[in-house]
């Protein structure tokens, strides 16, 4: 057998257009750049974070923004012992539903923790900001246990 | 709209659930299934039905409009009337049912296919999520299901033993299903002794990745009789969707499944058999409860998708499984369920009855 030349070419699947994120998501993402978290008040009074553009029940356009806290409570979580290459953390970590202080609906993000035993439902967590926020959901680098030295 | 036109299912076939179809491409996965259903009815090819609809996901092939390549399996010359849904083929069936009920067709071929093995399926499926808040985090479908399972465990709605019981029954039922990928005798104790994979899920709580395809032919009852085929009446079909915001949903219940079942007329009679598209063990419990299934109903006698999961075709296969059991005389009336999206976001329920 002689060596076979394998033809290969990098292929990146992408849609090379840009679009505005609009007045609701755009405001949320811009606030992240300033290390603030804004939710939106739904017609039933609940504060939803990240904000939704339209009311989940009435479909009315929503525009009452509410700044919420940067700490919250773990409502559910799972432990990723083998992170995938695409995941935001490459050490074992948790995905979680986190209800921020002042919010009524949880959000999904990741938690950096030393091991599975360190976490439990109801645990208090706080935001760890990215070093250089840019107006993107990943400006929240992850959450970490509140009251635990990093 | 002649909504009263009755729909008959006349043929169904699916490929074995294989962990990898090797070098076979999508067209090569589809063609044997089409041939099988054509032969069941005695048709030559796609020219002999009025309408064709398929279900697949371009993200699995990694190219826009990849589904068009699937049409190569049909031989669409001279031109045929054809459509596609970027969903499980159970929804392609739904479109075909509407087409026939509206009087625009008397017969239809439906197929679904996927070759999921080459990619990293849970990561590919993460891109079906909210494109600004979740997709950029690449939160995968298995992790989301694990969050759902934890909510149920914390609320005391299930135990890990209940989840293992579902897996044990799936593996056992699959022993009589030659198309299954995972089958065998096991015990709850053995399953619980296995380590967690994505805690609180164990690997066996998650359906395997499978390559393959499935196909079905439906028609008006008049057309089915003209073909001289034994048929099963599709007496009801409905689908409902819930919010894309997972945290706004009650993930411990399936409201959309219950609504779809009511609209499809499930409660008008006994349910002898139910095939539920539950990619995770705890989801079978959610679905059984949402549908109110009791001990008189055989749930997932095929083993369900925990025994083999043909992406984009398993929903259609659930309907096909119930069809085959009614044709075989094992059941008189059954329910089939299909799902799309994370944590049972969108659900379809079909009711099948002996002719």
XYZ file of C-alpha atoms in Angstrom:
505
model
C 0.000 0.000 0.000
C 1.278 3.408 -0.858
C 0.181 6.472 1.006
C -3.058 7.828 -0.349
C -3.482 11.556 -0.669
C -6.713 12.397 1.065
C -8.266 15.514 -0.335
C -9.626 17.637 2.463
C -11.044 21.108 2.703
C -12.242 22.999 5.736
C -15.983 23.613 5.663
C -17.724 25.999 7.956
C -21.497 25.973 7.920
C -22.671 29.479 8.627
C -25.115 32.155 7.716
C -23.046 35.221 7.108
C -25.684 37.837 7.695
C -26.174 39.938 10.795
C -29.416 41.098 12.314
C -30.504 43.369 15.107
C -31.470 41.615 18.304
C -34.278 44.144 18.728
C -35.462 46.290 21.630
C -35.992 43.464 24.141
C -33.231 40.913 23.623
C -30.937 43.712 22.515
C -31.500 45.640 25.732
C -30.865 42.500 27.809
C -27.657 41.699 25.943
C -26.461 45.314 26.129
C -27.065 45.331 29.883
C -24.954 42.170 30.198
C -22.101 44.123 28.646
C -22.468 46.539 31.575
C -22.646 43.601 34.017
C -26.306 44.119 34.800
C -29.156 41.628 34.338
C -32.542 42.879 33.206
C -35.747 40.897 33.085
C -39.161 41.871 31.830
C -42.534 41.967 33.577
C -45.202 39.745 32.038
C -48.909 40.624 32.038
C -49.487 38.504 35.152
C -46.768 40.419 37.006
C -44.098 37.734 36.847
C -40.564 38.844 36.033
C -39.049 36.731 33.250
C -35.263 36.545 32.812
C -33.925 36.536 30.143
C -36.725 38.755 28.877
C -39.225 37.493 26.306
C -40.506 39.796 23.607
C -44.095 38.690 23.914
C -46.257 37.660 26.846
C -46.416 33.863 27.116
C -50.148 33.941 27.908
C -51.609 36.962 26.115
C -49.003 37.393 23.346
C -48.983 41.139 24.084
C -45.702 42.932 23.401
C -43.775 43.400 26.657
C -41.687 46.458 27.539
C -41.479 46.881 31.337
C -37.893 46.045 32.193
C -36.883 45.101 35.735
C -33.300 44.808 36.908
C -32.804 41.619 38.910
C -30.121 40.372 41.259
C -26.877 38.640 40.383
C -27.457 35.863 42.869
C -30.141 33.241 42.768
C -31.374 29.810 43.741
C -30.849 26.511 41.930
C -34.250 25.083 40.959
C -32.867 22.047 39.105
C -29.444 20.902 37.980
C -27.568 18.060 36.385
C -23.924 17.107 36.635
C -21.859 16.932 33.453
C -18.986 14.649 34.397
C -17.728 14.512 30.807
C -18.047 17.990 29.253
C -18.448 18.064 25.502
C -16.050 20.092 23.390
C -18.780 22.630 22.561
C -19.710 23.168 26.202
C -18.752 26.484 27.842
C -16.760 24.773 30.610
C -14.254 22.012 30.039
C -13.995 20.861 33.658
C -16.908 18.809 35.049
C -19.740 21.273 35.731
C -23.490 21.567 36.171
C -26.249 22.832 33.925
C -28.913 24.408 36.045
C -32.186 26.252 36.183
C -31.419 29.313 38.291
C -34.052 31.687 39.641
C -32.319 35.031 40.159
C -33.337 37.221 43.083
C -36.194 39.401 41.896
C -37.132 37.054 39.070
C -40.112 34.692 39.029
C -38.965 32.443 36.202
C -35.664 30.569 36.190
C -33.013 30.781 33.486
C -30.741 28.020 32.193
C -26.999 28.468 32.492
C -23.976 26.576 33.769
C -22.438 26.395 37.237
C -18.759 25.866 37.925
C -18.299 23.736 41.041
C -15.604 21.506 42.391
C -17.701 18.350 42.306
C -21.243 17.001 42.229
C -21.445 16.769 46.019
C -20.977 20.542 46.289
C -24.330 21.168 44.624
C -27.920 20.656 45.658
C -31.318 21.916 44.659
C -31.906 25.174 46.500
C -28.202 26.076 46.540
C -27.388 29.785 46.278
C -25.289 30.779 43.287
C -23.895 34.030 41.896
C -22.832 35.267 38.490
C -19.219 35.095 37.404
C -18.777 37.659 34.638
C -16.628 37.145 31.586
C -13.373 39.098 31.574
C -14.448 41.115 28.544
C -18.248 41.346 28.269
C -19.421 41.981 24.699
C -23.213 41.929 24.812
C -23.692 38.159 24.533
C -25.267 35.490 26.739
C -21.760 34.185 27.426
C -20.946 37.477 29.195
C -22.248 35.418 32.086
C -19.228 33.115 32.021
C -20.974 30.816 34.471
C -22.482 30.823 37.926
C -20.618 29.724 41.033
C -21.695 28.850 44.537
C -22.368 31.970 46.587
C -20.203 32.278 49.673
C -17.514 29.973 48.318
C -14.144 31.455 47.499
C -13.355 30.874 43.794
C -63.296 21.016 3.293
C -64.559 17.453 3.429
C -63.288 16.824 6.940
C -65.237 13.581 7.165
C -63.077 11.704 4.665
C -61.827 8.739 6.646
C -58.117 7.955 6.581
C -56.831 4.401 6.267
C -53.281 3.306 7.044
C -52.435 0.530 4.586
C -48.689 -0.106 4.781
C -45.707 0.505 7.034
C -42.084 -0.553 7.190
C -39.000 0.564 9.092
C -35.345 -0.326 8.955
C -33.475 -1.934 11.841
C -32.165 0.549 14.405
C -28.414 0.477 13.786
C -25.819 2.276 15.874
C -24.130 3.081 12.575
C -25.295 2.483 9.026
C -21.658 2.556 7.926
C -21.099 3.893 4.436
C -24.781 3.890 3.454
C -26.086 7.361 2.696
C -29.548 8.709 3.425
C -30.978 7.728 0.042
C -29.721 4.192 0.559
C -31.429 4.118 3.965
C -34.734 5.334 2.497
C -34.982 3.219 -0.659
C -35.505 -0.226 0.944
C -38.285 1.194 3.101
C -40.063 2.724 0.119
C -39.735 -0.520 -1.810
C -41.171 -2.449 1.146
C -44.314 -0.323 1.459
C -44.839 -0.199 -2.323
C -44.626 -4.008 -2.381
C -47.055 -4.350 0.533
C -49.685 -2.492 -1.513
C -48.615 -3.694 -4.957
C -47.579 -0.284 -6.237
C -44.752 0.276 -8.706
C -43.339 3.521 -7.365
C -44.105 7.036 -6.123
C -46.030 7.761 -9.333
C -48.785 5.511 -7.961
C -49.654 7.730 -4.983
C -51.140 11.225 -5.147
C -48.865 12.920 -2.616
C -45.526 12.365 -0.888
C -44.360 13.986 2.343
C -41.133 13.414 4.266
C -39.692 14.366 7.636
C -36.002 14.942 8.287
C -33.572 17.451 9.773
C -31.020 19.272 7.629
C -28.852 19.907 10.700
C -28.136 16.176 10.915
C -26.623 16.220 7.435
C -25.057 19.613 8.076
C -26.236 21.314 4.903
C -29.126 23.558 3.983
C -31.822 21.835 1.899
C -30.149 18.475 2.482
C -33.618 16.913 2.542
C -33.922 17.527 -1.190
C -31.337 14.810 -1.714
C -33.784 12.402 -0.073
C -36.124 12.927 -3.004
C -33.596 11.001 -5.102
C -35.017 7.906 -3.417
C -38.394 8.623 -5.017
C -37.476 8.928 -8.668
C -39.470 12.130 -9.024
C -39.672 12.071 -12.841
C -42.270 12.693 -14.214
C -42.898 15.357 -11.556
C -44.722 14.353 -8.381
C -46.491 16.362 -5.717
C -44.099 16.381 -2.813
C -43.586 18.193 0.479
C -41.305 18.074 3.496
C -41.392 18.940 7.170
C -38.274 19.751 9.167
C -39.728 17.546 11.897
C -40.313 13.937 12.739
C -42.182 12.182 9.933
C -45.230 11.848 12.208
C -45.802 15.482 11.273
C -45.342 14.608 7.607
C -48.172 12.146 8.180
C -50.209 14.981 9.678
C -49.682 17.080 6.544
C -50.655 14.139 4.342
C -53.812 13.579 6.395
C -54.804 17.218 5.854
C -54.115 16.872 2.128
C -56.426 13.868 1.871
C -59.105 15.344 4.106
C -59.180 18.459 1.938
C -59.787 16.298 -1.076
C -56.466 17.191 -2.715
C -55.259 13.582 -2.689
C -56.673 10.095 -2.214
C -53.403 8.438 -1.245
C -50.048 9.460 0.197
C -46.581 8.107 0.899
C -44.844 9.323 4.058
C -41.241 8.698 5.023
C -38.747 9.846 7.617
C -35.020 9.287 7.833
C -31.822 10.259 9.569
C -28.247 9.205 9.738
C -27.415 10.653 13.156
C -24.296 8.632 13.909
C -21.689 10.768 12.087
C -22.389 13.856 14.222
C -22.645 14.589 17.912
C -26.438 14.362 18.087
C -27.102 16.015 21.475
C -24.934 18.977 20.436
C -26.509 19.209 16.983
C -29.937 19.284 18.614
C -28.825 22.107 20.933
C -29.120 24.346 17.890
C -32.903 23.926 17.830
C -33.061 25.991 21.034
C -33.557 29.729 21.488
C -30.857 31.199 19.216
C -29.838 34.047 21.554
C -30.135 32.700 25.089
C -29.520 28.939 24.836
C -28.072 27.812 21.501
C -24.853 29.863 22.027
C -24.261 27.928 25.268
C -24.550 24.596 23.419
C -26.730 23.162 26.160
C -27.420 19.673 24.872
C -30.679 17.744 24.840
C -29.504 15.060 27.266
C -28.620 17.715 29.847
C -32.023 19.359 29.454
C -33.713 15.984 29.976
C -31.570 15.507 33.081
C -32.820 18.849 34.459
C -36.360 17.599 33.829
C -35.689 14.284 35.582
C -34.252 16.123 38.608
C -37.408 18.259 38.863
C -39.482 15.065 38.987
C -37.207 13.341 41.495
C -37.079 16.415 43.768
C -40.876 16.714 43.664
C -41.234 13.051 44.640
C -43.150 12.301 41.425
C -40.785 9.468 40.495
C -37.873 7.544 41.942
C -34.731 6.376 40.171
C -36.200 2.897 40.658
C -39.279 3.906 38.643
C -36.979 5.066 35.847
C -35.055 1.782 35.933
C -38.357 -0.119 35.800
C -39.177 1.627 32.515
C -35.788 0.639 31.090
C -36.129 -2.964 32.266
C -39.525 -3.297 30.561
C -38.224 -1.623 27.376
C -35.274 -4.010 27.116
C -37.489 -7.024 27.779
C -40.160 -5.996 25.253
C -37.462 -5.324 22.685
C -36.418 -8.990 22.830
C -39.354 -9.760 20.523
C -38.564 -6.802 18.250
C -35.966 -7.823 15.660
C -35.465 -4.174 14.669
C -34.397 -3.089 18.157
C -30.852 -1.984 18.933
C -30.898 -2.693 22.688
C -32.704 -5.700 24.143
C -32.304 -8.206 26.937
C -33.237 -9.245 30.436
C -32.047 -7.014 33.209
C -33.179 -6.053 36.679
C -33.897 -2.798 38.478
C -31.119 -3.605 40.949
C -28.611 -4.165 38.130
C -29.615 -0.945 36.420
C -29.432 1.096 39.614
C -25.967 -0.312 40.271
C -24.723 1.379 37.082
C -22.993 4.753 37.570
C -24.654 8.025 36.723
C -23.854 9.374 33.278
C -25.351 12.840 33.338
C -26.613 12.823 36.885
C -29.411 12.120 37.697
C -29.560 10.175 34.400
C -27.752 6.927 33.811
C -26.729 5.984 30.299
C -29.586 3.482 30.009
C -32.126 6.213 30.851
C -31.252 7.781 27.488
C -32.257 6.395 24.098
C -29.403 5.232 21.866
C -28.406 7.010 18.649
C -29.667 5.016 15.669
C -29.504 5.351 11.893
C -32.392 4.373 9.690
C -35.667 5.231 7.995
C -39.357 4.378 8.006
C -42.150 4.661 5.455
C -45.952 4.493 5.473
C -48.751 4.605 2.933
C -52.158 6.035 3.780
C -55.265 6.504 1.656
C -58.954 7.155 1.787
C -60.927 4.126 2.966
C -62.364 3.863 -0.562
C -58.863 3.752 -2.066
C -57.722 1.178 0.495
C -60.690 -1.023 -0.408
C -59.973 -0.575 -4.118
C -56.394 -1.739 -3.465
C -57.862 -4.713 -1.578
C -55.651 -3.999 1.405
C -56.298 -4.761 5.065
C -56.270 -1.353 6.678
C -56.494 0.413 10.026
C -58.568 3.554 10.527
C -56.683 6.626 11.646
C -59.645 7.993 13.576
C -57.922 11.007 15.107
C -54.669 12.967 14.987
C -53.721 16.223 16.698
C -50.575 18.022 17.812
C -49.823 20.801 20.293
C -46.718 22.777 21.221
C -45.518 24.428 24.434
C -43.337 27.483 25.039
C -39.737 27.500 23.817
C -38.842 28.901 27.245
C -38.209 25.690 29.166
C -38.436 27.434 32.532
C -41.966 28.635 31.799
C -43.184 25.082 31.250
C -44.218 22.566 33.876
C -41.647 19.993 32.831
C -43.058 17.384 35.220
C -46.246 17.169 33.142
C -47.087 17.168 29.435
C -49.999 19.520 28.993
C -49.621 19.527 25.227
C -49.838 15.723 25.064
C -53.025 15.713 27.113
C -54.601 18.384 24.902
C -53.590 16.588 21.712
C -55.005 13.307 23.023
C -58.318 14.932 23.886
C -58.538 16.607 20.483
C -57.651 13.345 18.729
C -60.535 11.606 20.515
C -58.407 9.205 22.561
C -60.917 9.112 25.409
C -63.785 7.899 23.209
C -62.835 4.265 23.794
C -60.492 1.788 25.431
C -56.785 1.900 24.584
C -55.374 -1.610 24.096
C -51.905 -0.531 23.114
C -49.867 2.674 23.284
C -46.573 3.461 21.607
C -44.989 6.527 23.212
C -42.013 8.461 21.866
C -40.118 8.830 25.148
C -36.381 9.304 24.465
C -35.679 9.273 28.224
C -37.049 6.832 30.808
C -38.709 9.459 32.999
C -40.493 10.870 29.962
C -42.388 7.610 29.447
C -43.807 8.100 32.947
C -44.743 11.718 32.192
C -46.492 10.668 28.996
C -48.321 7.677 30.492
C -49.643 9.910 33.240
C -50.586 12.742 30.871
C -52.541 10.270 28.762
C -54.076 8.625 31.816
C -53.023 5.151 30.659
C -53.973 2.376 33.058
C -53.117 -1.266 33.457
C -55.407 -2.240 30.571
C -53.011 -0.600 28.118
C -49.826 -2.270 26.881
C -47.251 0.520 26.778
C -44.417 0.309 24.245
C -44.615 -3.424 23.455
C -41.938 -2.765 20.791
C -39.548 -1.588 23.482
C -40.089 2.029 22.425
C -37.284 4.366 21.492
C -35.171 3.451 24.538
C -34.512 0.303 22.495
C -33.648 2.224 19.313
C -34.328 5.774 18.195
C -34.511 6.657 14.507
C -34.320 10.433 14.625
C -37.034 12.038 12.480
C -38.688 8.639 11.916
C -39.372 7.208 15.393
C -42.602 9.199 15.708
C -43.906 7.763 12.450
C -42.708 4.354 13.618
C -44.774 4.606 16.800
C -47.853 4.956 14.575
C -46.603 2.138 12.364
C -46.095 -0.147 15.383
C -49.683 0.365 16.526
C -50.897 -0.121 12.937
C -49.088 -3.468 12.711
C -50.512 -4.731 16.020
C -54.061 -3.870 15.009
C -53.635 -5.492 11.578
C -52.234 -8.589 13.337
C -55.317 -8.730 15.548
C -53.339 -8.160 18.763
C -55.247 -4.960 19.520
C -58.490 -3.328 18.467
C -57.706 0.262 19.318
C -54.447 2.010 20.062
C -52.719 5.318 20.598
C -49.431 6.471 19.122
C -47.468 9.482 20.305
C -44.665 11.449 18.683
C -42.521 14.254 20.043
C -40.225 16.978 18.788
C -38.089 19.470 20.646
C -36.399 19.447 24.054
C -38.115 17.895 27.066
C -41.241 16.877 25.106
C -41.890 20.408 23.818
C -44.227 19.446 20.982
C -46.425 16.392 20.962
C -48.612 14.579 18.463
C -51.198 11.958 19.343
C -52.815 9.615 16.829
C -55.705 7.244 17.510
C -55.898 4.064 15.445
C -58.856 1.685 15.283
C -59.509 -1.641 13.623
C -61.544 -1.237 10.442
